[in-house]
Every structure is written in C-alpha cells, then in structure tokens.
PDB file of C-alpha atoms in Angstrom:
ATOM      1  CA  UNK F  29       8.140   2.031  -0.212  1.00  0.00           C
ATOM      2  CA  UNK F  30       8.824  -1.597   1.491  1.00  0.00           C
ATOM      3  CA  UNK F  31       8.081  -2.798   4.688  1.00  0.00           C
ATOM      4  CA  UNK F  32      10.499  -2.150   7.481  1.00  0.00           C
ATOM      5  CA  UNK F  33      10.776   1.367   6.983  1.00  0.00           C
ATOM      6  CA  UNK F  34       8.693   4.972   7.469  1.00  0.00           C
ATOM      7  CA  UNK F  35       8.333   7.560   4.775  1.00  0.00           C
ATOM      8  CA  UNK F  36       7.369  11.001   4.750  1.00  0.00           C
ATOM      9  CA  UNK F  37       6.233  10.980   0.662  1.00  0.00           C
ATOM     10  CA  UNK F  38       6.745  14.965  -0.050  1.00  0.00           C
ATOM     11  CA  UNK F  39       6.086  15.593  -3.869  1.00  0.00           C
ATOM     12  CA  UNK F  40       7.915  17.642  -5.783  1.00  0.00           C
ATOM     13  CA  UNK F  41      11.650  15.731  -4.402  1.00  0.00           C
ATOM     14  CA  UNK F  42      13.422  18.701  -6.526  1.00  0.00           C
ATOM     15  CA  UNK F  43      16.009  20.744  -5.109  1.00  0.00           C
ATOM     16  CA  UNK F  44      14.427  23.398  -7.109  1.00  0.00           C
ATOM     17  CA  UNK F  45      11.412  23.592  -5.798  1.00  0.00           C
ATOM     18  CA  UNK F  46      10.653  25.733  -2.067  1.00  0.00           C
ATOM     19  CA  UNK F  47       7.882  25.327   0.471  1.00  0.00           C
ATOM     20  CA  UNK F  48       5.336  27.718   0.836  1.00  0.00           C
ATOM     21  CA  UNK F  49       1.899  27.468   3.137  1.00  0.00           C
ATOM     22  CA  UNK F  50       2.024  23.291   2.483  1.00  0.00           C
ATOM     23  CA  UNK F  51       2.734  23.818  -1.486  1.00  0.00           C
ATOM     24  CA  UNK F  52       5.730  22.381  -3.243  1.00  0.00           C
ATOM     25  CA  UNK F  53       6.482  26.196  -5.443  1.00  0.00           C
ATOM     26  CA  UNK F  54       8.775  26.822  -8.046  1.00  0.00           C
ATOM     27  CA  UNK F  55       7.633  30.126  -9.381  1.00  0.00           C
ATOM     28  CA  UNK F  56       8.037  30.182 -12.730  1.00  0.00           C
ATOM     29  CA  UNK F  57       5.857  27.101 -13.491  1.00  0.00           C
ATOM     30  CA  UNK F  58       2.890  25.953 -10.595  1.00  0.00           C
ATOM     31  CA  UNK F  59       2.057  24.537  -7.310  1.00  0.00           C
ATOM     32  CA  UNK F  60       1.931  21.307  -6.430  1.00  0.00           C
ATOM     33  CA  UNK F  61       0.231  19.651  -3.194  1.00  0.00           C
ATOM     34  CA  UNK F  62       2.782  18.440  -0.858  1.00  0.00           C
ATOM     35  CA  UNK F  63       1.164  14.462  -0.330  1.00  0.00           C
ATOM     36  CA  UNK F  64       1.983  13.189   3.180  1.00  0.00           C
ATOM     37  CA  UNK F  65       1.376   9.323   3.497  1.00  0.00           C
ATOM     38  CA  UNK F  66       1.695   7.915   6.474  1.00  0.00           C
ATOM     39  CA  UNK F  67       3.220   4.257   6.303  1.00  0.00           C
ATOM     40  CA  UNK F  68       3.560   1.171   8.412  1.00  0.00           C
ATOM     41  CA  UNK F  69       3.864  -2.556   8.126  1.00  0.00           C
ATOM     42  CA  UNK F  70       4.687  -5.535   9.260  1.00  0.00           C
ATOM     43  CA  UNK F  71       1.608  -5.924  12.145  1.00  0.00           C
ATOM     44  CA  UNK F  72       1.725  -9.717  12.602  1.00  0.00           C
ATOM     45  CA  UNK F  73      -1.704  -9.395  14.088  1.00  0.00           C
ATOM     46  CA  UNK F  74      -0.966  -7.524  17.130  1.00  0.00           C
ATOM     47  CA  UNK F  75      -3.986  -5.637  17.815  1.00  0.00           C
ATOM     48  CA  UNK F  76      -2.895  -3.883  20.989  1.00  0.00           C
ATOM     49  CA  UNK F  77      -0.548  -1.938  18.549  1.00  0.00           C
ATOM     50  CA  UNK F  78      -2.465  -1.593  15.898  1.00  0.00           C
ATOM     51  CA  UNK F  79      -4.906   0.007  17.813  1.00  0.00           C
ATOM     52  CA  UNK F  80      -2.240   2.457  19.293  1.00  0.00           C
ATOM     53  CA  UNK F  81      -1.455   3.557  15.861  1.00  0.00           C
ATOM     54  CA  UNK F  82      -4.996   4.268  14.774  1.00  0.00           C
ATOM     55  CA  UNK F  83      -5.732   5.630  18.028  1.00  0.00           C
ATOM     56  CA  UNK F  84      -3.184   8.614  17.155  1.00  0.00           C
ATOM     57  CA  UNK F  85      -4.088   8.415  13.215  1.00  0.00           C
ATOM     58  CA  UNK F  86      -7.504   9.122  14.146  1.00  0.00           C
ATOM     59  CA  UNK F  87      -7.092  12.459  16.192  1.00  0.00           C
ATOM     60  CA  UNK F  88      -4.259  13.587  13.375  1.00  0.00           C
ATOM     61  CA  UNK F  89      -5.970  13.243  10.258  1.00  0.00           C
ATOM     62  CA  UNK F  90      -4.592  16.515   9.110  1.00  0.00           C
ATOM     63  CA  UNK F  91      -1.142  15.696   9.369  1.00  0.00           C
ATOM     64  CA  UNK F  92      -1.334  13.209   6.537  1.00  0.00           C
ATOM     65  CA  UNK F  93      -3.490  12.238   3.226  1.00  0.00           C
ATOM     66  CA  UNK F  94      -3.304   8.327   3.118  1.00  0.00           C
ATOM     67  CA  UNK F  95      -2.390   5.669   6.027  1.00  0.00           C
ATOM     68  CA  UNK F  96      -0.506   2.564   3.774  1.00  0.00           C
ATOM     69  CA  UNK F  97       0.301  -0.601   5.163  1.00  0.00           C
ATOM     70  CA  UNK F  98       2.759  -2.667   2.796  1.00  0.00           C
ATOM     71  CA  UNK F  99       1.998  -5.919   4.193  1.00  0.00           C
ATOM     72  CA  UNK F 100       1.876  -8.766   7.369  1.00  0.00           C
ATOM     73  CA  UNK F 101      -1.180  -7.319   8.247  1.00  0.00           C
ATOM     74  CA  UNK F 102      -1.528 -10.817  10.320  1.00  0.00           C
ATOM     75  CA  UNK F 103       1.131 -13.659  10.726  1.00  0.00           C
ATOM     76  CA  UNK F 104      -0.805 -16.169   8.891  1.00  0.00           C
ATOM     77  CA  UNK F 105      -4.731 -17.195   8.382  1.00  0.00           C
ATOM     78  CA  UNK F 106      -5.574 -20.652   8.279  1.00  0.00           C
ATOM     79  CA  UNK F 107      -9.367 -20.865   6.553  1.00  0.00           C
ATOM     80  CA  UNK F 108      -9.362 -24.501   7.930  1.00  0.00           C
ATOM     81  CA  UNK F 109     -10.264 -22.928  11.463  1.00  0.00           C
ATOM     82  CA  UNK F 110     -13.231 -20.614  10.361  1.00  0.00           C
ATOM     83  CA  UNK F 111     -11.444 -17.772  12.702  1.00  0.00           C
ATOM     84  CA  UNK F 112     -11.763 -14.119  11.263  1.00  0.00           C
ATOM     85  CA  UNK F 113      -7.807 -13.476  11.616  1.00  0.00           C
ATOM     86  CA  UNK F 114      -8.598  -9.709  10.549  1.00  0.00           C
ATOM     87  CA  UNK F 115     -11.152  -9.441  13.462  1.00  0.00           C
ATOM     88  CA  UNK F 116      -9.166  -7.266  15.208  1.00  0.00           C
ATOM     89  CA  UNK F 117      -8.336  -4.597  12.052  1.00  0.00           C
ATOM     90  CA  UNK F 118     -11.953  -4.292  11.305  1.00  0.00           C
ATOM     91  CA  UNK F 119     -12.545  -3.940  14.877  1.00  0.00           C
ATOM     92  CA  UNK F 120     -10.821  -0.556  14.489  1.00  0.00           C
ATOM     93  CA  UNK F 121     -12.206   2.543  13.160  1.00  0.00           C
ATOM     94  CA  UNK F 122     -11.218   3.720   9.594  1.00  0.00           C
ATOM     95  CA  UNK F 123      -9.274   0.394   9.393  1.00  0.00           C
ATOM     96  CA  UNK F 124     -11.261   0.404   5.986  1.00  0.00           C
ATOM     97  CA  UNK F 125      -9.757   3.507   4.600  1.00  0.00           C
ATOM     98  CA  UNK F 126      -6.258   2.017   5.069  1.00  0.00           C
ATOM     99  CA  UNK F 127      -4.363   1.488   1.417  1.00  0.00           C
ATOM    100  CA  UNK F 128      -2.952  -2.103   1.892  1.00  0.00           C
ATOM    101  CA  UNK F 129      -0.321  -4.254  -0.493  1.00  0.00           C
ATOM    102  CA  UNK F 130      -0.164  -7.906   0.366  1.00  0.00           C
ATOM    103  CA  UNK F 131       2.729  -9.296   2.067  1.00  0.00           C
ATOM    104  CA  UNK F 132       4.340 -13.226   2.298  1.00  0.00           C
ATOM    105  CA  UNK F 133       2.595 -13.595   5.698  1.00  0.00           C
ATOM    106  CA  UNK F 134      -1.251 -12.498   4.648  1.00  0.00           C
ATOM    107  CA  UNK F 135      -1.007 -15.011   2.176  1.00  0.00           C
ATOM    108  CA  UNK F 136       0.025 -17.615   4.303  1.00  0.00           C
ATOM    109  CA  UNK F 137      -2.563 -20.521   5.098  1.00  0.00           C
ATOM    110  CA  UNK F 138      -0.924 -22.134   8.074  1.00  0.00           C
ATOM    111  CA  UNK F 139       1.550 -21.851  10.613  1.00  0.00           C
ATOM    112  CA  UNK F 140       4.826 -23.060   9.816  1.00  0.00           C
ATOM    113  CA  UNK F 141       8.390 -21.470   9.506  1.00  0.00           C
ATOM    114  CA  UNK F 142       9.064 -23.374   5.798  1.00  0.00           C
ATOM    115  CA  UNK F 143       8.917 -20.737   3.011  1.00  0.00           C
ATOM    116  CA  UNK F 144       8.627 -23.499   0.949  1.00  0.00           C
ATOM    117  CA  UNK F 145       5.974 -25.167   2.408  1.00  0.00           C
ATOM    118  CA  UNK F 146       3.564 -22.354   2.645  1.00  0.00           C
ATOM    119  CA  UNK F 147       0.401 -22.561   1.044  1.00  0.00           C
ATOM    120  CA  UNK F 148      -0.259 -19.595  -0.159  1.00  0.00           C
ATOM    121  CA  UNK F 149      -4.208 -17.711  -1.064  1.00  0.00           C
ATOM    122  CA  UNK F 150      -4.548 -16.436  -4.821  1.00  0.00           C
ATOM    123  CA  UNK F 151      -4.672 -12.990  -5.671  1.00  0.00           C
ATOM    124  CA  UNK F 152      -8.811 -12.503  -5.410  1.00  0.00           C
ATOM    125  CA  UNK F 153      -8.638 -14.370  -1.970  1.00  0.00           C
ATOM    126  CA  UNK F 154      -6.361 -12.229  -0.709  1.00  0.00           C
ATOM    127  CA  UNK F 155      -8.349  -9.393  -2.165  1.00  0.00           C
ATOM    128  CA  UNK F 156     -11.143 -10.052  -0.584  1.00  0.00           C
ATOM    129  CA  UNK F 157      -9.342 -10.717   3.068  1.00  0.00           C
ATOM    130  CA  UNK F 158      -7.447  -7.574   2.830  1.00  0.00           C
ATOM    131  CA  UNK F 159      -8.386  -4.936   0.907  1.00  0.00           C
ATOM    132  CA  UNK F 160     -12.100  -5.685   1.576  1.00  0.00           C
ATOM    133  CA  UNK F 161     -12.351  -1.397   1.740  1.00  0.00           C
ATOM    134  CA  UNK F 162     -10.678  -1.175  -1.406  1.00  0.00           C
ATOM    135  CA  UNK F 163     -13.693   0.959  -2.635  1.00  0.00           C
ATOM    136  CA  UNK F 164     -13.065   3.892  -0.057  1.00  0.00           C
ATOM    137  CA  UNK F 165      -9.754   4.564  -1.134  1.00  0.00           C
ATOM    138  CA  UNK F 166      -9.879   5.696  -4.520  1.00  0.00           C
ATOM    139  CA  UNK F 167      -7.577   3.731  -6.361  1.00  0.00           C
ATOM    140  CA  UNK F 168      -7.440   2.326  -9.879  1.00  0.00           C
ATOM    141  CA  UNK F 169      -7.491  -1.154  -9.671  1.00  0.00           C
ATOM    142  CA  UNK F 170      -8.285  -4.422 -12.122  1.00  0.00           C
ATOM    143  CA  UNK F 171     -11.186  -6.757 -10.532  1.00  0.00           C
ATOM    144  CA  UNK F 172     -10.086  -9.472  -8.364  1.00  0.00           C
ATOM    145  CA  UNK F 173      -6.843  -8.417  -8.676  1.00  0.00           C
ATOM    146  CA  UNK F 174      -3.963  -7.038  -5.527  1.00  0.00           C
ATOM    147  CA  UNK F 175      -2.201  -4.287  -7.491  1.00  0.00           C
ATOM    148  CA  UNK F 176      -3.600  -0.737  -7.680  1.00  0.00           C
ATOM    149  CA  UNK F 177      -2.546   2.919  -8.122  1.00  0.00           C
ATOM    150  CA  UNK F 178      -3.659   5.838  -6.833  1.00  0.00           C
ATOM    151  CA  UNK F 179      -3.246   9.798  -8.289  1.00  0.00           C
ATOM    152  CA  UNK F 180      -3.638  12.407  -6.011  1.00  0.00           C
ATOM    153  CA  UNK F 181      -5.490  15.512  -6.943  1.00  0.00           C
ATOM    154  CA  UNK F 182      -3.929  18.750  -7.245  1.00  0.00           C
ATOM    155  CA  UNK F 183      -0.732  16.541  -7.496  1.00  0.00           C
ATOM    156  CA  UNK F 184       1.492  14.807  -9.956  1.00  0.00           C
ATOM    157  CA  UNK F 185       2.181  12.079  -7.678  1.00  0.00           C
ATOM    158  CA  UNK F 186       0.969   8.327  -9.019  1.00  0.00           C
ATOM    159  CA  UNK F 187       1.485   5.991  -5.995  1.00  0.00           C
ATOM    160  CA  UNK F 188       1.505   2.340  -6.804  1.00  0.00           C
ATOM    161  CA  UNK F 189       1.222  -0.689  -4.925  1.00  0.00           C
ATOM    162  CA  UNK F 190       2.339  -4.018  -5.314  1.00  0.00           C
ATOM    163  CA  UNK F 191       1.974  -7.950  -5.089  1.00  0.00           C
ATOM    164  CA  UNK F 192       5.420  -8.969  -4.784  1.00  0.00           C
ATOM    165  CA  UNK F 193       4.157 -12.428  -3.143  1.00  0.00           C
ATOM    166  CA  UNK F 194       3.406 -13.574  -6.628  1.00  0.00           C
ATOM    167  CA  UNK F 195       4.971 -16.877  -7.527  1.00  0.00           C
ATOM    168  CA  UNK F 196       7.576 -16.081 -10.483  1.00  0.00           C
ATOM    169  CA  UNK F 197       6.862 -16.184 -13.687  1.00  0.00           C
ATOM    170  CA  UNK F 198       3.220 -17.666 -12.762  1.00  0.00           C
ATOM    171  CA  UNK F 199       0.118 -16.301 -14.809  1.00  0.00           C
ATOM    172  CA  UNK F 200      -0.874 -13.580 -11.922  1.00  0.00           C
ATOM    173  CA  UNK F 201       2.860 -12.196 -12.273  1.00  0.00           C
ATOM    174  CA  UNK F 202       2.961 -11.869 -15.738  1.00  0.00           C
ATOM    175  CA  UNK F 203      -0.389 -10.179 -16.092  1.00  0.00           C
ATOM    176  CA  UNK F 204       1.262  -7.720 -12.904  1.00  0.00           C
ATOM    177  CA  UNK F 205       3.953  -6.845 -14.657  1.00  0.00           C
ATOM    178  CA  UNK F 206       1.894  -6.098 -18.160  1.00  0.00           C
ATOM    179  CA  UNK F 207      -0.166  -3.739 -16.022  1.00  0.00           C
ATOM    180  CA  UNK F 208       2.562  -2.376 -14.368  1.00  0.00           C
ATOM    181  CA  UNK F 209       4.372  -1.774 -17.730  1.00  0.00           C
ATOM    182  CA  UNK F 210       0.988   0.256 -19.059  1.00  0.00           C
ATOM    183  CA  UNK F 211       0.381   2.364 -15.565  1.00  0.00           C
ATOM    184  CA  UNK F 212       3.989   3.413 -15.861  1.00  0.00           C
ATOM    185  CA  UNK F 213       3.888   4.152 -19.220  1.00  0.00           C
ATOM    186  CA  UNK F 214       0.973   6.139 -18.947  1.00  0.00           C
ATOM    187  CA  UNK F 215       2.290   8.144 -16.252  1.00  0.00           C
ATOM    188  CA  UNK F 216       5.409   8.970 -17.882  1.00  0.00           C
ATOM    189  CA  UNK F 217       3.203  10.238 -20.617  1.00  0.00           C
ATOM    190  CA  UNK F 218       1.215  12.000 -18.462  1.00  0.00           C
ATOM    191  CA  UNK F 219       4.224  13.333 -16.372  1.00  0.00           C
ATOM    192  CA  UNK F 220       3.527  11.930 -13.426  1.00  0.00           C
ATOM    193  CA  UNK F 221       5.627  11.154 -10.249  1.00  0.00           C
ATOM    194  CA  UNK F 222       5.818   7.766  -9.263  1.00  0.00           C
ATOM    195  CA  UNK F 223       6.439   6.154  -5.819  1.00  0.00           C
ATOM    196  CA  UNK F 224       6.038   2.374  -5.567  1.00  0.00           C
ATOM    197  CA  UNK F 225       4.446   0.705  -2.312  1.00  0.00           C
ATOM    198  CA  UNK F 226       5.270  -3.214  -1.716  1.00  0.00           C
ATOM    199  CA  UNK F 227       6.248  -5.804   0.951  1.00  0.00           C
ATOM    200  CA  UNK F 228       9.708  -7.167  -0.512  1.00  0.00           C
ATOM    201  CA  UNK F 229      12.274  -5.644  -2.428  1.00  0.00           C
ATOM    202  CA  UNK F 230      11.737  -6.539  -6.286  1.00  0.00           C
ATOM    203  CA  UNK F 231      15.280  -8.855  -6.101  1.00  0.00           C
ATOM    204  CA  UNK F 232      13.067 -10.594  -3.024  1.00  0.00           C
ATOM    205  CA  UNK F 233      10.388 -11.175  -4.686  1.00  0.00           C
ATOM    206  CA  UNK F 234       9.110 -15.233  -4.487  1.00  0.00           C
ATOM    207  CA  UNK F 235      10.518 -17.695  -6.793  1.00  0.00           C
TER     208      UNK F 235
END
C-alpha cells in the first residue's frame, strides 16, 4: 500500500478460496477473517477534509477493521514557530486510533519546494508527532522507532508499515531493513500474509 491510491485489503487473495457470511472459506482446510482496511493519504493538513472522512469513518465502523494513513498527514511543521501543525487531527475523534507511516512531507521542518534542502525530523521525533496513539492500535513496534506491524486475529494477515523517508544507507535505514528482514522472516515461518503500508515506492525511496 502507497499513497495515492485506495485498497480494499481482503485476505485470503486466492482464487481458491469463496466468500461465505464475511469469511474467506476453502472447505477442506479453515476460515479466515476477511480484514477490511480502510486507507487514505496524502492530507497536507486540510482539516475540512479530514474531518469529512472521519465524519463518515465514525458512523461506519463496521464496514472496516483499521483506518491507515501512509503519509503527508500535514505539508510541513516548522518547530521554530511553536504551532501544533497536528492541531487539527487531534481535534478529531478517533484520530488516535488511526495506523499512520511517515511520509517526505511530515518530516519536513520548513516550507520550501527543494527536496534537497529539507530538513528533515529523526525517526523518534516523528514518532512522537505522528503516531503519538501508537499504543491504541496494537501493533508491534521497536521504541522510538516509525516502522511497525500489525497481525490480525482470527487472520493470517501481517500488515506492515514503513519509513521510506529514511536517508539511504543512514544508521535508521539499515537498522529498518534488519527488522524488516526478521518480521518477514518470521512471518514466512509462521505462514503469514503480508501486505506492506508506506508513502513512496521502495525505488523512491530518499537518497
């Protein structure tokens, strides 16, 4: 899952499998709970439309198991100004519960169209400023750090999430990708179905 797109996640994605009263059968082996997620990105800090969403999120709970936002939660947040740029997210109710991976913008520090130039917040800054609920959603995830997964119960699904704002080859993306290496491993031990939740593309990751 990247930003720019909406995904219906339905688990088992096996031609072999039929639906049956919101279970994902294949009768000679066992069910499996169909998990709905319900994603957006890409905000920019609009909170008119951001409250629209929720508004509707809100009063259709049952329609989906996990609201994830891969990134731009806000165009930029410059510390320097002492302004609470996620304000208006808090503002709005179960903004809290919302699984979040950071994108390019919500590590941005000032405003100012140079990639290049951008200074960008470390990964337990960005923590804290974004995934300040991280506790409610019952994830997996190494202190101080923006990368998490998630197993659903009654489910074989493993969703993952992603700092792709990482500088390249920097300490934080190393360690990322060590961790990554182990979750996957474990889930291929552990048969698990993995979906992967960032802002960029891999091949756009920073450099």
């Amino acid at each position: 899952l990247t930003s720019g797109a909406v995904y219906n996640v339905r688990y088992p994605l096996n031609d072999s499998y039929r639906w049956q009263d919101g279970y994902a059968y294949d009768p000679y082996t066992y069910h499996q709970k169909v998990v709905t997620i319900l994603h957006c990105s890409d905000i920019h800090g609009y909170a008119g439309e951001f409250q629209t969403l929720m508004e509707w999120a809100n009063d259709n709970t049952s329609l989906y198991d996990d609201i994830l936002f891969t990134g731009d939660i806000v165009d930029y947040y410059n510390e320097e100004t002492g302004t609470d740029y996620m304000a208006f997210w808090k503002a709005v109710n179960n903004s809290e519960k919302i699984l979040v991976t950071i994108g390019n913008h919500d590590a941005k520090n000032q405003a100012t169209s140079s990639v290049a130039n951008w200074e960008r917040k470390n990964m337990a800054r960005s923590r804290e400023l974004y995934m300040y609920g991280i506790e409610n959603w019952g994830v997996t995830s190494p202190t101080g750090k923006t990368y998490w997964y998630k197993d659903y119960d009654n489910s074989d699904l493993r969703l993952i999430g992603l700092d792709t704002n990482v500088i390249a080859n920097s300490a934080d993306d190393v360690a990322q990708q060590s961790w990554l290496a182990d979750v996957l491993s474990d889930a291929k031990t552990n048969s698990k179905c993995v979906v992967i939740a960032e802002h960029y593309q891999p091949s756009n990751a920073v450099t």
